[in-house]
């Protein structure tokens, strides 16, 4: 848990509520369920929580406010040469 946000292997998968935790159902694993039970947290599994948390930063997911920051990861396809090759560098 960090700032009321449940992180699982670095991914924001849920958030803390008065009743326990709301978590994204795609991360439903025995390991996570056991950890939450040991902490005494009831969990409600819902779809789409990860997407809301990822697009809205670590703010409260329930309020669906504007995103605090945005990030894109571009991945080059296998048909493109490595960036260093275009500079004349070799590995």
PDB file of N, CA and C in Angstrom:
ATOM      1  N   UNK A   1       0.839  -1.182   0.000  1.00  0.00           N
ATOM      2  CA  UNK A   1       0.000   0.000   0.000  1.00  0.00           C
ATOM      3  C   UNK A   1       0.880   1.241   0.000  1.00  0.00           C
ATOM      4  N   UNK A   2       0.518   2.192  -0.825  1.00  0.00           N
ATOM      5  CA  UNK A   2       1.209   3.470  -0.860  1.00  0.00           C
ATOM      6  C   UNK A   2       0.180   4.541  -1.170  1.00  0.00           C
ATOM      7  N   UNK A   3       0.020   5.482  -0.263  1.00  0.00           N
ATOM      8  CA  UNK A   3      -0.963   6.566  -0.433  1.00  0.00           C
ATOM      9  C   UNK A   3      -2.354   6.028  -0.757  1.00  0.00           C
ATOM     10  N   UNK A   4      -2.779   5.020  -0.016  1.00  0.00           N
ATOM     11  CA  UNK A   4      -4.096   4.385  -0.170  1.00  0.00           C
ATOM     12  C   UNK A   4      -4.244   3.628  -1.477  1.00  0.00           C
ATOM     13  N   UNK A   5      -3.148   3.462  -2.210  1.00  0.00           N
ATOM     14  CA  UNK A   5      -3.165   2.726  -3.468  1.00  0.00           C
ATOM     15  C   UNK A   5      -2.501   1.372  -3.248  1.00  0.00           C
ATOM     16  N   UNK A   6      -3.144   0.310  -3.716  1.00  0.00           N
ATOM     17  CA  UNK A   6      -2.602  -1.038  -3.600  1.00  0.00           C
ATOM     18  C   UNK A   6      -1.720  -1.321  -4.806  1.00  0.00           C
ATOM     19  N   UNK A   7      -0.450  -1.583  -4.539  1.00  0.00           N
ATOM     20  CA  UNK A   7       0.495  -1.899  -5.600  1.00  0.00           C
ATOM     21  C   UNK A   7       0.807  -3.392  -5.560  1.00  0.00           C
ATOM     22  N   UNK A   8       0.846  -4.011  -6.728  1.00  0.00           N
ATOM     23  CA  UNK A   8       1.163  -5.438  -6.845  1.00  0.00           C
ATOM     24  C   UNK A   8       2.235  -5.563  -7.909  1.00  0.00           C
ATOM     25  N   UNK A   9       3.453  -5.922  -7.474  1.00  0.00           N
ATOM     26  CA  UNK A   9       4.611  -5.964  -8.370  1.00  0.00           C
ATOM     27  C   UNK A   9       4.755  -4.662  -9.151  1.00  0.00           C
ATOM     28  N   UNK A  10       4.547  -3.543  -8.465  1.00  0.00           N
ATOM     29  CA  UNK A  10       4.729  -2.224  -9.065  1.00  0.00           C
ATOM     30  C   UNK A  10       3.535  -1.693  -9.836  1.00  0.00           C
ATOM     31  N   UNK A  11       2.478  -2.469  -9.967  1.00  0.00           N
ATOM     32  CA  UNK A  11       1.294  -2.036 -10.715  1.00  0.00           C
ATOM     33  C   UNK A  11       0.215  -1.534  -9.764  1.00  0.00           C
ATOM     34  N   UNK A  12      -0.417  -0.404 -10.072  1.00  0.00           N
ATOM     35  CA  UNK A  12      -1.531   0.059  -9.247  1.00  0.00           C
ATOM     36  C   UNK A  12      -2.765  -0.784  -9.540  1.00  0.00           C
ATOM     37  N   UNK A  13      -3.122  -1.668  -8.622  1.00  0.00           N
ATOM     38  CA  UNK A  13      -4.209  -2.619  -8.883  1.00  0.00           C
ATOM     39  C   UNK A  13      -5.465  -2.344  -8.065  1.00  0.00           C
ATOM     40  N   UNK A  14      -5.398  -1.449  -7.096  1.00  0.00           N
ATOM     41  CA  UNK A  14      -6.569  -1.190  -6.279  1.00  0.00           C
ATOM     42  C   UNK A  14      -6.359   0.001  -5.377  1.00  0.00           C
ATOM     43  N   UNK A  15      -7.398   0.322  -4.605  1.00  0.00           N
ATOM     44  CA  UNK A  15      -7.327   1.444  -3.686  1.00  0.00           C
ATOM     45  C   UNK A  15      -8.090   1.122  -2.414  1.00  0.00           C
ATOM     46  N   UNK A  16      -7.709   1.784  -1.352  1.00  0.00           N
ATOM     47  CA  UNK A  16      -8.295   1.567  -0.023  1.00  0.00           C
ATOM     48  C   UNK A  16      -9.584   2.340   0.112  1.00  0.00           C
ATOM     49  N   UNK A  17     -10.579   1.725   0.719  1.00  0.00           N
ATOM     50  CA  UNK A  17     -11.854   2.374   1.031  1.00  0.00           C
ATOM     51  C   UNK A  17     -12.125   2.205   2.517  1.00  0.00           C
ATOM     52  N   UNK A  18     -13.227   2.740   2.978  1.00  0.00           N
ATOM     53  CA  UNK A  18     -13.620   2.576   4.381  1.00  0.00           C
ATOM     54  C   UNK A  18     -13.897   1.103   4.706  1.00  0.00           C
ATOM     55  N   UNK A  19     -14.398   0.343   3.714  1.00  0.00           N
ATOM     56  CA  UNK A  19     -14.769  -1.047   3.935  1.00  0.00           C
ATOM     57  C   UNK A  19     -13.621  -2.022   3.680  1.00  0.00           C
ATOM     58  N   UNK A  20     -12.557  -1.598   3.051  1.00  0.00           N
ATOM     59  CA  UNK A  20     -11.453  -2.503   2.733  1.00  0.00           C
ATOM     60  C   UNK A  20     -10.697  -2.029   1.510  1.00  0.00           C
ATOM     61  N   UNK A  21     -10.654  -2.878   0.484  1.00  0.00           N
ATOM     62  CA  UNK A  21      -9.915  -2.582  -0.740  1.00  0.00           C
ATOM     63  C   UNK A  21     -10.780  -2.925  -1.943  1.00  0.00           C
ATOM     64  N   UNK A  22     -10.736  -2.055  -2.959  1.00  0.00           N
ATOM     65  CA  UNK A  22     -11.333  -2.350  -4.256  1.00  0.00           C
ATOM     66  C   UNK A  22     -10.164  -2.603  -5.189  1.00  0.00           C
ATOM     67  N   UNK A  23     -10.142  -3.781  -5.855  1.00  0.00           N
ATOM     68  CA  UNK A  23      -9.016  -4.156  -6.697  1.00  0.00           C
ATOM     69  C   UNK A  23      -9.498  -4.653  -8.054  1.00  0.00           C
ATOM     70  N   UNK A  24      -8.626  -4.513  -9.043  1.00  0.00           N
ATOM     71  CA  UNK A  24      -8.951  -4.950 -10.394  1.00  0.00           C
ATOM     72  C   UNK A  24      -8.951  -6.474 -10.465  1.00  0.00           C
ATOM     73  N   UNK A  25      -9.999  -7.019 -11.057  1.00  0.00           N
ATOM     74  CA  UNK A  25     -10.165  -8.473 -11.093  1.00  0.00           C
ATOM     75  C   UNK A  25      -9.116  -9.175 -11.954  1.00  0.00           C
ATOM     76  N   UNK A  26      -8.444  -8.463 -12.864  1.00  0.00           N
ATOM     77  CA  UNK A  26      -7.426  -9.142 -13.671  1.00  0.00           C
ATOM     78  C   UNK A  26      -6.198  -9.499 -12.841  1.00  0.00           C
ATOM     79  N   UNK A  27      -6.065  -8.919 -11.640  1.00  0.00           N
ATOM     80  CA  UNK A  27      -4.942  -9.229 -10.757  1.00  0.00           C
ATOM     81  C   UNK A  27      -5.340 -10.185  -9.632  1.00  0.00           C
ATOM     82  N   UNK A  28      -6.497 -10.789  -9.760  1.00  0.00           N
ATOM     83  CA  UNK A  28      -6.968 -11.690  -8.706  1.00  0.00           C
ATOM     84  C   UNK A  28      -6.100 -12.943  -8.688  1.00  0.00           C
ATOM     85  N   UNK A  29      -5.287 -13.047  -7.657  1.00  0.00           N
ATOM     86  CA  UNK A  29      -4.370 -14.172  -7.464  1.00  0.00           C
ATOM     87  C   UNK A  29      -4.446 -14.619  -6.008  1.00  0.00           C
ATOM     88  N   UNK A  30      -4.191 -15.879  -5.776  1.00  0.00           N
ATOM     89  CA  UNK A  30      -4.219 -16.415  -4.419  1.00  0.00           C
ATOM     90  C   UNK A  30      -3.218 -15.680  -3.528  1.00  0.00           C
ATOM     91  N   UNK A  31      -2.040 -15.389  -4.084  1.00  0.00           N
ATOM     92  CA  UNK A  31      -0.991 -14.683  -3.334  1.00  0.00           C
ATOM     93  C   UNK A  31      -1.488 -13.327  -2.828  1.00  0.00           C
ATOM     94  N   UNK A  32      -2.156 -12.567  -3.683  1.00  0.00           N
ATOM     95  CA  UNK A  32      -2.664 -11.251  -3.307  1.00  0.00           C
ATOM     96  C   UNK A  32      -3.827 -11.380  -2.333  1.00  0.00           C
ATOM     97  N   UNK A  33      -4.719 -12.313  -2.574  1.00  0.00           N
ATOM     98  CA  UNK A  33      -5.850 -12.532  -1.667  1.00  0.00           C
ATOM     99  C   UNK A  33      -5.365 -12.919  -0.265  1.00  0.00           C
ATOM    100  N   UNK A  34      -4.361 -13.778  -0.193  1.00  0.00           N
ATOM    101  CA  UNK A  34      -3.808 -14.184   1.107  1.00  0.00           C
ATOM    102  C   UNK A  34      -3.176 -13.004   1.834  1.00  0.00           C
ATOM    103  N   UNK A  35      -2.442 -12.164   1.117  1.00  0.00           N
ATOM    104  CA  UNK A  35      -1.799 -11.003   1.727  1.00  0.00           C
ATOM    105  C   UNK A  35      -2.847 -10.044   2.279  1.00  0.00           C
ATOM    106  N   UNK A  36      -3.891  -9.784   1.514  1.00  0.00           N
ATOM    107  CA  UNK A  36      -4.958  -8.894   1.976  1.00  0.00           C
ATOM    108  C   UNK A  36      -5.668  -9.478   3.193  1.00  0.00           C
ATOM    109  N   UNK A  37      -5.893 -10.788   3.199  1.00  0.00           N
ATOM    110  CA  UNK A  37      -6.540 -11.441   4.344  1.00  0.00           C
ATOM    111  C   UNK A  37      -5.668 -11.327   5.593  1.00  0.00           C
ATOM    112  N   UNK A  38      -4.349 -11.509   5.443  1.00  0.00           N
ATOM    113  CA  UNK A  38      -3.444 -11.373   6.601  1.00  0.00           C
ATOM    114  C   UNK A  38      -3.457  -9.950   7.155  1.00  0.00           C
ATOM    115  N   UNK A  39      -3.686  -8.970   6.285  1.00  0.00           N
ATOM    116  CA  UNK A  39      -3.763  -7.569   6.726  1.00  0.00           C
ATOM    117  C   UNK A  39      -5.146  -7.223   7.265  1.00  0.00           C
ATOM    118  N   UNK A  40      -6.083  -8.167   7.169  1.00  0.00           N
ATOM    119  CA  UNK A  40      -7.437  -7.933   7.662  1.00  0.00           C
ATOM    120  C   UNK A  40      -8.253  -7.029   6.755  1.00  0.00           C
ATOM    121  N   UNK A  41      -7.935  -7.023   5.464  1.00  0.00           N
ATOM    122  CA  UNK A  41      -8.631  -6.164   4.514  1.00  0.00           C
ATOM    123  C   UNK A  41      -9.590  -6.977   3.657  1.00  0.00           C
ATOM    124  N   UNK A  42     -10.851  -6.595   3.678  1.00  0.00           N
ATOM    125  CA  UNK A  42     -11.827  -7.213   2.788  1.00  0.00           C
ATOM    126  C   UNK A  42     -11.594  -6.655   1.395  1.00  0.00           C
ATOM    127  N   UNK A  43     -11.742  -7.495   0.383  1.00  0.00           N
ATOM    128  CA  UNK A  43     -11.476  -7.046  -0.989  1.00  0.00           C
ATOM    129  C   UNK A  43     -12.718  -7.228  -1.850  1.00  0.00           C
ATOM    130  N   UNK A  44     -12.980  -6.221  -2.675  1.00  0.00           N
ATOM    131  CA  UNK A  44     -14.055  -6.292  -3.676  1.00  0.00           C
ATOM    132  C   UNK A  44     -13.374  -6.208  -5.036  1.00  0.00           C
ATOM    133  N   UNK A  45     -13.569  -7.220  -5.875  1.00  0.00           N
ATOM    134  CA  UNK A  45     -12.919  -7.285  -7.186  1.00  0.00           C
ATOM    135  C   UNK A  45     -13.822  -6.658  -8.227  1.00  0.00           C
ATOM    136  N   UNK A  46     -13.264  -5.735  -9.017  1.00  0.00           N
ATOM    137  CA  UNK A  46     -14.008  -5.063 -10.081  1.00  0.00           C
ATOM    138  C   UNK A  46     -13.121  -4.949 -11.317  1.00  0.00           C
ATOM    139  N   UNK A  47     -13.742  -4.876 -12.471  1.00  0.00           N
ATOM    140  CA  UNK A  47     -13.011  -4.659 -13.719  1.00  0.00           C
ATOM    141  C   UNK A  47     -12.744  -3.161 -13.901  1.00  0.00           C
ATOM    142  N   UNK A  48     -11.624  -2.840 -14.557  1.00  0.00           N
ATOM    143  CA  UNK A  48     -11.339  -1.460 -14.930  1.00  0.00           C
ATOM    144  C   UNK A  48     -10.617  -0.613 -13.904  1.00  0.00           C
ATOM    145  N   UNK A  49     -10.347  -1.148 -12.729  1.00  0.00           N
ATOM    146  CA  UNK A  49      -9.685  -0.367 -11.683  1.00  0.00           C
ATOM    147  C   UNK A  49      -8.262  -0.008 -12.101  1.00  0.00           C
ATOM    148  N   UNK A  50      -7.530  -0.963 -12.654  1.00  0.00           N
ATOM    149  CA  UNK A  50      -6.154  -0.709 -13.093  1.00  0.00           C
ATOM    150  C   UNK A  50      -6.110   0.429 -14.114  1.00  0.00           C
ATOM    151  N   UNK A  51      -7.029   0.412 -15.091  1.00  0.00           N
ATOM    152  CA  UNK A  51      -7.056   1.459 -16.114  1.00  0.00           C
ATOM    153  C   UNK A  51      -7.308   2.831 -15.502  1.00  0.00           C
ATOM    154  N   UNK A  52      -8.249   2.914 -14.564  1.00  0.00           N
ATOM    155  CA  UNK A  52      -8.542   4.205 -13.926  1.00  0.00           C
ATOM    156  C   UNK A  52      -7.361   4.692 -13.103  1.00  0.00           C
ATOM    157  N   UNK A  53      -6.733   3.790 -12.361  1.00  0.00           N
ATOM    158  CA  UNK A  53      -5.584   4.196 -11.555  1.00  0.00           C
ATOM    159  C   UNK A  53      -4.399   4.590 -12.428  1.00  0.00           C
ATOM    160  N   UNK A  54      -4.186   3.866 -13.514  1.00  0.00           N
ATOM    161  CA  UNK A  54      -3.060   4.169 -14.401  1.00  0.00           C
ATOM    162  C   UNK A  54      -3.242   5.504 -15.094  1.00  0.00           C
ATOM    163  N   UNK A  55      -4.450   5.817 -15.496  1.00  0.00           N
ATOM    164  CA  UNK A  55      -4.676   7.076 -16.207  1.00  0.00           C
ATOM    165  C   UNK A  55      -4.833   8.258 -15.266  1.00  0.00           C
ATOM    166  N   UNK A  56      -5.138   7.989 -14.004  1.00  0.00           N
ATOM    167  CA  UNK A  56      -5.354   9.077 -13.063  1.00  0.00           C
ATOM    168  C   UNK A  56      -4.287   9.219 -12.011  1.00  0.00           C
ATOM    169  N   UNK A  57      -3.157   8.554 -12.166  1.00  0.00           N
ATOM    170  CA  UNK A  57      -2.113   8.623 -11.153  1.00  0.00           C
ATOM    171  C   UNK A  57      -2.555   7.917  -9.890  1.00  0.00           C
ATOM    172  N   UNK A  58      -2.011   8.323  -8.757  1.00  0.00           N
ATOM    173  CA  UNK A  58      -2.341   7.683  -7.495  1.00  0.00           C
ATOM    174  C   UNK A  58      -3.380   8.452  -6.710  1.00  0.00           C
ATOM    175  N   UNK A  59      -4.174   9.221  -7.389  1.00  0.00           N
ATOM    176  CA  UNK A  59      -5.265   9.890  -6.690  1.00  0.00           C
ATOM    177  C   UNK A  59      -6.377   8.887  -6.443  1.00  0.00           C
ATOM    178  N   UNK A  60      -7.334   9.270  -5.679  1.00  0.00           N
ATOM    179  CA  UNK A  60      -8.428   8.376  -5.363  1.00  0.00           C
ATOM    180  C   UNK A  60      -9.136   7.953  -6.640  1.00  0.00           C
ATOM    181  N   UNK A  61      -9.218   6.665  -6.893  1.00  0.00           N
ATOM    182  CA  UNK A  61      -9.800   6.175  -8.147  1.00  0.00           C
ATOM    183  C   UNK A  61     -11.300   6.450  -8.222  1.00  0.00           C
ATOM    184  N   UNK A  62     -11.956   6.513  -7.117  1.00  0.00           N
ATOM    185  CA  UNK A  62     -13.404   6.675  -7.122  1.00  0.00           C
ATOM    186  C   UNK A  62     -13.851   8.027  -7.641  1.00  0.00           C
ATOM    187  N   UNK A  63     -13.002   9.064  -7.539  1.00  0.00           N
ATOM    188  CA  UNK A  63     -13.472  10.387  -7.950  1.00  0.00           C
ATOM    189  C   UNK A  63     -13.287  10.644  -9.447  1.00  0.00           C
ATOM    190  N   UNK A  64     -12.542   9.769 -10.148  1.00  0.00           N
ATOM    191  CA  UNK A  64     -12.350   9.875 -11.599  1.00  0.00           C
ATOM    192  C   UNK A  64     -11.936  11.277 -12.031  1.00  0.00           C
ATOM    193  N   UNK A  65     -11.088  11.918 -11.261  1.00  0.00           N
ATOM    194  CA  UNK A  65     -10.600  13.253 -11.590  1.00  0.00           C
ATOM    195  C   UNK A  65      -9.636  13.233 -12.752  1.00  0.00           C
ATOM    196  N   UNK A  66      -9.111  14.406 -13.114  1.00  0.00           N
ATOM    197  CA  UNK A  66      -8.180  14.471 -14.238  1.00  0.00           C
ATOM    198  C   UNK A  66      -6.861  13.781 -13.915  1.00  0.00           C
ATOM    199  N   UNK A  67      -6.202  13.322 -14.925  1.00  0.00           N
ATOM    200  CA  UNK A  67      -4.911  12.647 -14.754  1.00  0.00           C
ATOM    201  C   UNK A  67      -3.872  13.640 -14.242  1.00  0.00           C
ATOM    202  N   UNK A  68      -3.032  13.187 -13.315  1.00  0.00           N
ATOM    203  CA  UNK A  68      -1.988  14.035 -12.769  1.00  0.00           C
ATOM    204  C   UNK A  68      -0.762  14.052 -13.665  1.00  0.00           C
ATOM    205  N   UNK A  69      -0.504  12.948 -14.341  1.00  0.00           N
ATOM    206  CA  UNK A  69       0.629  12.884 -15.261  1.00  0.00           C
ATOM    207  C   UNK A  69       0.334  11.839 -16.322  1.00  0.00           C
ATOM    208  N   UNK A  70       1.035  11.936 -17.416  1.00  0.00           N
ATOM    209  CA  UNK A  70       0.817  11.032 -18.526  1.00  0.00           C
ATOM    210  C   UNK A  70       2.155  10.509 -19.006  1.00  0.00           C
ATOM    211  N   UNK A  71       2.175   9.292 -19.475  1.00  0.00           N
ATOM    212  CA  UNK A  71       3.414   8.678 -19.946  1.00  0.00           C
ATOM    213  C   UNK A  71       3.081   7.751 -21.104  1.00  0.00           C
ATOM    214  N   UNK A  72       3.915   7.778 -22.123  1.00  0.00           N
ATOM    215  CA  UNK A  72       3.763   6.848 -23.238  1.00  0.00           C
ATOM    216  C   UNK A  72       5.052   6.085 -23.421  1.00  0.00           C
ATOM    217  N   UNK A  73       4.922   4.836 -23.767  1.00  0.00           N
ATOM    218  CA  UNK A  73       6.084   4.003 -24.049  1.00  0.00           C
ATOM    219  C   UNK A  73       5.983   3.594 -25.521  1.00  0.00           C
ATOM    220  N   UNK A  74       6.976   3.972 -26.272  1.00  0.00           N
ATOM    221  CA  UNK A  74       7.018   3.629 -27.693  1.00  0.00           C
ATOM    222  C   UNK A  74       7.935   2.432 -27.860  1.00  0.00           C
ATOM    223  N   UNK A  75       7.492   1.480 -28.621  1.00  0.00           N
ATOM    224  CA  UNK A  75       8.278   0.282 -28.839  1.00  0.00           C
ATOM    225  C   UNK A  75       8.509   0.133 -30.339  1.00  0.00           C
ATOM    226  N   UNK A  76       9.781   0.002 -30.718  1.00  0.00           N
ATOM    227  CA  UNK A  76      10.120  -0.154 -32.123  1.00  0.00           C
ATOM    228  C   UNK A  76       9.832  -1.575 -32.569  1.00  0.00           C
ATOM    229  N   UNK A  77       9.358  -1.712 -33.788  1.00  0.00           N
ATOM    230  CA  UNK A  77       9.076  -3.031 -34.325  1.00  0.00           C
ATOM    231  C   UNK A  77      10.361  -3.748 -34.717  1.00  0.00           C
ATOM    232  N   UNK A  78      10.297  -5.048 -34.918  1.00  0.00           N
ATOM    233  CA  UNK A  78      11.498  -5.830 -35.237  1.00  0.00           C
ATOM    234  C   UNK A  78      12.088  -5.482 -36.607  1.00  0.00           C
ATOM    235  N   UNK A  79      11.300  -4.876 -37.494  1.00  0.00           N
ATOM    236  CA  UNK A  79      11.801  -4.546 -38.826  1.00  0.00           C
ATOM    237  C   UNK A  79      12.681  -3.295 -38.829  1.00  0.00           C
ATOM    238  N   UNK A  80      12.696  -2.523 -37.760  1.00  0.00           N
ATOM    239  CA  UNK A  80      13.504  -1.308 -37.693  1.00  0.00           C
ATOM    240  C   UNK A  80      14.880  -1.612 -37.111  1.00  0.00           C
ATOM    241  N   UNK A  81      15.906  -0.937 -37.619  1.00  0.00           N
ATOM    242  CA  UNK A  81      17.242  -1.147 -37.049  1.00  0.00           C
ATOM    243  C   UNK A  81      17.313  -0.503 -35.662  1.00  0.00           C
ATOM    244  N   UNK A  82      18.184  -1.005 -34.799  1.00  0.00           N
ATOM    245  CA  UNK A  82      18.352  -0.383 -33.487  1.00  0.00           C
ATOM    246  C   UNK A  82      18.781   1.077 -33.645  1.00  0.00           C
ATOM    247  N   UNK A  83      18.391   1.957 -32.727  1.00  0.00           N
ATOM    248  CA  UNK A  83      18.723   3.382 -32.847  1.00  0.00           C
ATOM    249  C   UNK A  83      20.225   3.626 -32.988  1.00  0.00           C
ATOM    250  N   UNK A  84      21.062   2.849 -32.325  1.00  0.00           N
ATOM    251  CA  UNK A  84      22.498   3.086 -32.399  1.00  0.00           C
ATOM    252  C   UNK A  84      23.045   2.739 -33.789  1.00  0.00           C
ATOM    253  N   UNK A  85      22.367   1.847 -34.540  1.00  0.00           N
ATOM    254  CA  UNK A  85      22.819   1.489 -35.884  1.00  0.00           C
ATOM    255  C   UNK A  85      22.690   2.681 -36.824  1.00  0.00           C
ATOM    256  N   UNK A  86      21.634   3.488 -36.629  1.00  0.00           N
ATOM    257  CA  UNK A  86      21.454   4.650 -37.500  1.00  0.00           C
ATOM    258  C   UNK A  86      22.506   5.721 -37.227  1.00  0.00           C
ATOM    259  N   UNK A  87      23.167   5.655 -36.085  1.00  0.00           N
ATOM    260  CA  UNK A  87      24.249   6.606 -35.766  1.00  0.00           C
ATOM    261  C   UNK A  87      25.605   6.087 -36.163  1.00  0.00           C
ATOM    262  N   UNK A  88      25.642   4.872 -36.719  1.00  0.00           N
ATOM    263  CA  UNK A  88      26.901   4.288 -37.136  1.00  0.00           C
ATOM    264  C   UNK A  88      27.615   3.531 -36.031  1.00  0.00           C
ATOM    265  N   UNK A  89      26.946   3.355 -34.900  1.00  0.00           N
ATOM    266  CA  UNK A  89      27.557   2.635 -33.788  1.00  0.00           C
ATOM    267  C   UNK A  89      27.338   1.141 -33.985  1.00  0.00           C
ATOM    268  N   UNK A  90      28.216   0.359 -33.461  1.00  0.00           N
ATOM    269  CA  UNK A  90      28.026  -1.096 -33.486  1.00  0.00           C
ATOM    270  C   UNK A  90      28.115  -1.630 -32.073  1.00  0.00           C
ATOM    271  N   UNK A  91      27.478  -2.739 -31.865  1.00  0.00           N
ATOM    272  CA  UNK A  91      27.477  -3.333 -30.533  1.00  0.00           C
ATOM    273  C   UNK A  91      28.662  -4.241 -30.345  1.00  0.00           C
TER     274      UNK A  91
END
